Coordinates of N, CA and C in Angstrom, one line a residue:
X1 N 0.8 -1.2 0.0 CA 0.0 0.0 0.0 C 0.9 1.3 0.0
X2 N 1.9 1.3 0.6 CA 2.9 2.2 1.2 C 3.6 2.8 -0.2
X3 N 4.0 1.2 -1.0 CA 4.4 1.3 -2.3 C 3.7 2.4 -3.5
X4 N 2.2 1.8 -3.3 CA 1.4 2.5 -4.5 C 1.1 3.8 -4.2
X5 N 1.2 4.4 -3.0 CA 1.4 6.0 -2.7 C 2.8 6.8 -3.4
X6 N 3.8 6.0 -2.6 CA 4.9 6.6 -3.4 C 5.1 6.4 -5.1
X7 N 4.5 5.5 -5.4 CA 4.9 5.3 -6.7 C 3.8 6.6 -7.4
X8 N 2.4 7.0 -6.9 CA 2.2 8.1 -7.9 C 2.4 9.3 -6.9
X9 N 3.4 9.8 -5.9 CA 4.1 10.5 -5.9 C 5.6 10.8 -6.6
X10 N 6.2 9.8 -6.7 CA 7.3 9.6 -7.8 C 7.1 9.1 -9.0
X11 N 6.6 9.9 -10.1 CA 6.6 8.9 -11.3 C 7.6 8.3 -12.0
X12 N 9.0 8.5 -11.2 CA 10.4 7.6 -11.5 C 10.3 6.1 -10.9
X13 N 9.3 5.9 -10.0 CA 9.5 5.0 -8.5 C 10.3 3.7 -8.9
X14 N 10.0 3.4 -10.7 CA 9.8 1.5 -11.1 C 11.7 1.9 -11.0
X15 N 12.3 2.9 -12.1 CA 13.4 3.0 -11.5 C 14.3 3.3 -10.5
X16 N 13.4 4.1 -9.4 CA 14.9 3.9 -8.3 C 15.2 2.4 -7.5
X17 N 16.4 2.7 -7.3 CA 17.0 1.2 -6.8 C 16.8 0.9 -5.2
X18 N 16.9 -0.3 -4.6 CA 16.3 -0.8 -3.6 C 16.5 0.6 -2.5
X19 N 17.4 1.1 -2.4 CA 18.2 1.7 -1.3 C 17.3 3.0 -1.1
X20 N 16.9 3.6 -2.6 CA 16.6 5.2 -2.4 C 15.0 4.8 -2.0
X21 N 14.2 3.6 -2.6 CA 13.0 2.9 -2.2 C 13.2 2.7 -0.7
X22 N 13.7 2.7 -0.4 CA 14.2 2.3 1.2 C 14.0 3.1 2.1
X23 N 14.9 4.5 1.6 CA 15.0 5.6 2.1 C 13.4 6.3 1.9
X24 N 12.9 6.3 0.5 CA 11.7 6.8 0.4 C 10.5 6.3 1.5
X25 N 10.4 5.1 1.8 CA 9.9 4.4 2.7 C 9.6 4.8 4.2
X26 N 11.4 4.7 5.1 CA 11.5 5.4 5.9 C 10.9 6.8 5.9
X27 N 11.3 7.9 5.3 CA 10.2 8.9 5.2 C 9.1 9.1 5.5
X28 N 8.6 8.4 4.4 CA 7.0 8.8 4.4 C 6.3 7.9 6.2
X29 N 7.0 7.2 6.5 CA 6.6 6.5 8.0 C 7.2 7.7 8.8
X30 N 8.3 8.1 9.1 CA 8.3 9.5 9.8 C 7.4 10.4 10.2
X31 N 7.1 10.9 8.2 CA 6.3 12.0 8.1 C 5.1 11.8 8.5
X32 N 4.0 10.7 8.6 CA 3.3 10.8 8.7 C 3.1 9.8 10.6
X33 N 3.9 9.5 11.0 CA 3.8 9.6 12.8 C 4.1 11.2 13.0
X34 N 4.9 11.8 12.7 CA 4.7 13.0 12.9 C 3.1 14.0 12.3
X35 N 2.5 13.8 11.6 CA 1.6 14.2 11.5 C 0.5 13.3 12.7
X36 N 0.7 12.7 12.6 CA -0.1 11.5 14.0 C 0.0 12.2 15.3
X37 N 1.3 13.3 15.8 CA 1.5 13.1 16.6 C 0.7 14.9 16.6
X38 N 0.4 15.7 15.9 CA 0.0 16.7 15.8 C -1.6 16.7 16.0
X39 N -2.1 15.4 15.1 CA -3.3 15.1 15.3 C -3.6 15.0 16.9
X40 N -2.7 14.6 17.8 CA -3.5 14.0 19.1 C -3.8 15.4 19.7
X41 N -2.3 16.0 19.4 CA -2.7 17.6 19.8 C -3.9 18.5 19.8
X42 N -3.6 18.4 18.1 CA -5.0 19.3 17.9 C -6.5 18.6 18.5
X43 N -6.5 17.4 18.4 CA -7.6 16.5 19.4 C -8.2 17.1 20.5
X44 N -6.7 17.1 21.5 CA -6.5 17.4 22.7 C -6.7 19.2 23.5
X45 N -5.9 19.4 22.9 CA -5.9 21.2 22.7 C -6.6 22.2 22.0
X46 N -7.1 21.8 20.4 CA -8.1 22.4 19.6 C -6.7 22.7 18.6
X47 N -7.3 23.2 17.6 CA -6.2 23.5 16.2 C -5.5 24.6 16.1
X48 N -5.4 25.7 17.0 CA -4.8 26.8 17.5 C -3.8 26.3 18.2
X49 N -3.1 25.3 18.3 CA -2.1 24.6 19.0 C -1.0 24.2 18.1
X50 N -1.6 24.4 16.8 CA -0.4 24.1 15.7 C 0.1 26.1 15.3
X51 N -0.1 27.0 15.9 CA 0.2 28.5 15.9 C 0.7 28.8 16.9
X52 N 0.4 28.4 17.9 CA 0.6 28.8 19.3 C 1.6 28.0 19.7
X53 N 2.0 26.7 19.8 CA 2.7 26.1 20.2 C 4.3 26.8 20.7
X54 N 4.8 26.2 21.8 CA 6.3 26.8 21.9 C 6.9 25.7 21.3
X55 N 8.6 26.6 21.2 CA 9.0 25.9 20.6 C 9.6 24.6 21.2
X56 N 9.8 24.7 22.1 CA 9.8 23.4 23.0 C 9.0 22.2 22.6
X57 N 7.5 22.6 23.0 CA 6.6 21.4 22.4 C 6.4 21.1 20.7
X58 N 7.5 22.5 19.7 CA 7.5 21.2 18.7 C 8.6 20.7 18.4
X59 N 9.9 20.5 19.2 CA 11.0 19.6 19.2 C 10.0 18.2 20.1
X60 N 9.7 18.7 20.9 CA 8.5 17.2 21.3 C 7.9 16.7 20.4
X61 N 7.4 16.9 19.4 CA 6.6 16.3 18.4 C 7.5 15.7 17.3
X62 N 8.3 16.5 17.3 CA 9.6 16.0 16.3 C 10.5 15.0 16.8
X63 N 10.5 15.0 18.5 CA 11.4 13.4 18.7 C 10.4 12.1 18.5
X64 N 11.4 11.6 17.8 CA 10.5 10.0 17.4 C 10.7 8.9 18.6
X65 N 10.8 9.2 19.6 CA 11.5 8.5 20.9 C 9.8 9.0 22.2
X66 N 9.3 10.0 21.7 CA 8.3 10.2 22.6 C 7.1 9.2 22.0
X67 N 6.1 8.7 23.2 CA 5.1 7.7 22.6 C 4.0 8.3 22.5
X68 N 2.9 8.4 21.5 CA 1.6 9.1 21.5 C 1.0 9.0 22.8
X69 N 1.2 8.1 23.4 CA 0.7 7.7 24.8 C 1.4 9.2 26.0
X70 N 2.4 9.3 25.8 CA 3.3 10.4 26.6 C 2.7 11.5 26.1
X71 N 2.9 12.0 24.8 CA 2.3 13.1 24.0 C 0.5 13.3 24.4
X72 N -0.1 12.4 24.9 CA -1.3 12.8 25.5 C -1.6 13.1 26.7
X73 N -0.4 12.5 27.6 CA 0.0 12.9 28.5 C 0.5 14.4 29.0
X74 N 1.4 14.5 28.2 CA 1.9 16.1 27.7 C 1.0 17.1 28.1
X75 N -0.1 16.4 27.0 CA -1.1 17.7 26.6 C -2.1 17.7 27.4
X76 N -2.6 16.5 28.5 CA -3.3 16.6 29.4 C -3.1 17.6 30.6
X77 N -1.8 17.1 31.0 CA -0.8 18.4 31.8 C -1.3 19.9 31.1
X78 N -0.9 19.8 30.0 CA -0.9 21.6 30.0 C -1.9 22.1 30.3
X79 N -3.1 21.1 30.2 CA -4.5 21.4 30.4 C -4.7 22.2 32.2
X80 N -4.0 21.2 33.0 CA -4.4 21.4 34.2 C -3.5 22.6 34.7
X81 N -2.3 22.4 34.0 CA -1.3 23.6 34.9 C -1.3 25.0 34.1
X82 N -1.9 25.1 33.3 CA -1.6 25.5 32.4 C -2.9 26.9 31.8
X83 N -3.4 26.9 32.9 CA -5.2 27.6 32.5 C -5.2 28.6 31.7
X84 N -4.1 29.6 31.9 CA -4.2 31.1 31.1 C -4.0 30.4 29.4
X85 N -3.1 29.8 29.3 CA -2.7 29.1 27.9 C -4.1 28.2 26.8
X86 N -4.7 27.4 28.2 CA -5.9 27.0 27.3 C -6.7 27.8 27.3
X87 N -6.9 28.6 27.5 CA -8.0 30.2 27.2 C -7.9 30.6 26.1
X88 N -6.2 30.9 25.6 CA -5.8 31.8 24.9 C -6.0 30.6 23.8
X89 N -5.8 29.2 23.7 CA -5.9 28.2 22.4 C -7.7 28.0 22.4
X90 N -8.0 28.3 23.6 CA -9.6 28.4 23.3 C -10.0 29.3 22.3
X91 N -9.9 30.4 22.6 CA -9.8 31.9 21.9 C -9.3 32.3 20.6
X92 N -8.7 31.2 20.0 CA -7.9 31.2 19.2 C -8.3 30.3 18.3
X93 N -8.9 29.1 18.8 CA -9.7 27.8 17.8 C -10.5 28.6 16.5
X94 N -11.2 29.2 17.2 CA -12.3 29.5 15.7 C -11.6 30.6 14.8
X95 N -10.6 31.2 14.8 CA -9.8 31.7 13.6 C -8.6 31.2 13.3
X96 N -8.4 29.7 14.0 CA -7.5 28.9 13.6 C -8.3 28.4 12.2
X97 N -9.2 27.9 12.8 CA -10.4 26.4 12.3 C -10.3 26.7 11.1
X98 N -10.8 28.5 11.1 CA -11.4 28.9 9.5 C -10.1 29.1 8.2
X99 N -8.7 29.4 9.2 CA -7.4 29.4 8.4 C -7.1 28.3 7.7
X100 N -7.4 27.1 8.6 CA -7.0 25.7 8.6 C -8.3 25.3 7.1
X101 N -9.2 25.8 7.2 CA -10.2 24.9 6.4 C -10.5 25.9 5.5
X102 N -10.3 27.2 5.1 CA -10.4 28.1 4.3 C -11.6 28.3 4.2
X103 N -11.9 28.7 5.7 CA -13.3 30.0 5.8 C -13.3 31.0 5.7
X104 N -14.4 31.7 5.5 CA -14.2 33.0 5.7 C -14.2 33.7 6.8
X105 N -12.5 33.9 7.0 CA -12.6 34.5 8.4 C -12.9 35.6 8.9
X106 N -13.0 36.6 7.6 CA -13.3 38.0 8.2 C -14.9 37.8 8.6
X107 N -15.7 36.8 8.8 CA -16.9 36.7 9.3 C -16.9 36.7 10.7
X108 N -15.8 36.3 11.5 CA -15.7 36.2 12.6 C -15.6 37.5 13.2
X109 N -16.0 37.8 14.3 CA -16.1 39.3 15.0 C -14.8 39.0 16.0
X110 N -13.9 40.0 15.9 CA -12.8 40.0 16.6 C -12.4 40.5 18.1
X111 N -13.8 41.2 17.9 CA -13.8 42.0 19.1 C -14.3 41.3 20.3
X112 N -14.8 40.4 20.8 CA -15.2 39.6 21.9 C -13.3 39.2 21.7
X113 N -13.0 38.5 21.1 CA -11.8 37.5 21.5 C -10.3 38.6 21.8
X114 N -10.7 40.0 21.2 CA -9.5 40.7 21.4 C -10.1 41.4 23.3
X115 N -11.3 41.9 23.3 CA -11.7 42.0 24.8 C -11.0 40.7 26.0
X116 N -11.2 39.7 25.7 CA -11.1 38.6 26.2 C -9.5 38.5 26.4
X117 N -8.8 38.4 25.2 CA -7.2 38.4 25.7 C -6.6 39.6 26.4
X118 N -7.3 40.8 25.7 CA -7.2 42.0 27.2 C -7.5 41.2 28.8
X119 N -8.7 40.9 28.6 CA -8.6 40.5 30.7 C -7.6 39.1 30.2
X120 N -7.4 38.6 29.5 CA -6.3 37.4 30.1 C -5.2 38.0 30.3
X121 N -4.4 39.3 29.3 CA -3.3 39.8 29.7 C -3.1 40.3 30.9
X122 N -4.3 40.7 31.5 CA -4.4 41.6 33.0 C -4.2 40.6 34.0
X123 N -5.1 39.1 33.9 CA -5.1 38.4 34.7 C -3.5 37.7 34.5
X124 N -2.7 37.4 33.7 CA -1.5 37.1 33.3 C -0.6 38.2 34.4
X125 N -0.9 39.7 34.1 CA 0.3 40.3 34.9 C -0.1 40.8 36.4
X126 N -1.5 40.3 36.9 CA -1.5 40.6 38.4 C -1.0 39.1 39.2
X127 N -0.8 38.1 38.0 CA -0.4 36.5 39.2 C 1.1 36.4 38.6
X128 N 1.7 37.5 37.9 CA 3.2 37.3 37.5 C 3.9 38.3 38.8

């Protein structure tokens, strides 16, 4: 199955030789646990987590040594310790969603969600 993807991504595929088939292989199993592992995220967190993210949590997603199981782990944690942050990826879902799926986002009213990160920024710097 693995094969018939790559082959009509490569229309060279019949001739490359076992090694670079090999290598192509490897790849596409990479690329797409790494997309697996973004999926649990966005699951978990909402789709404003693929903008927001630090950079920390996407060298986490990029080590292939962490287990989807840990990575939900991860993201359960941020949930609980984490409250100002899931506000702001709360806040942030529905002009992700419409980026992500090509809505129309100027439909969205900005002003509730820019009011809103105002009191999170206040509540942010009276517990800093």
């Amino acid at each position: 199955m693995i094969d018939n993807i790559l082959r009509r991504m490569h229309p060279d595929w019949n001739l490359y030789d076992a090694l670079r088939r090999s290598k192509l292989r490897a790849k596409f199993h990479n690329e797409k646990r790494y997309g697996k592992r973004w999926a649990v995220l966005v699951a978990i967190l909402g789709p404003s987590i693929l903008f927001l993210c630090t950079s920390q949590l996407s060298r986490t997603v990029k080590d292939t040594t962490i287990t989807l199981t840990t990575l939900e782990q991860i993201a359960a944690n941020r949930i609980s310790t984490l409250p100002c942050a899931m506000i702001l990826l709360q806040l942030m879902n529905p002009i992700t969603h419409s980026l992500l799926y090509n809505c129309d986002y100027r439909s969205i009213d900005i002003n509730p969600i820019l009011g809103q990160l105002h009191i999170l920024q206040q509540t942010m710097s009276i517990t800093s």
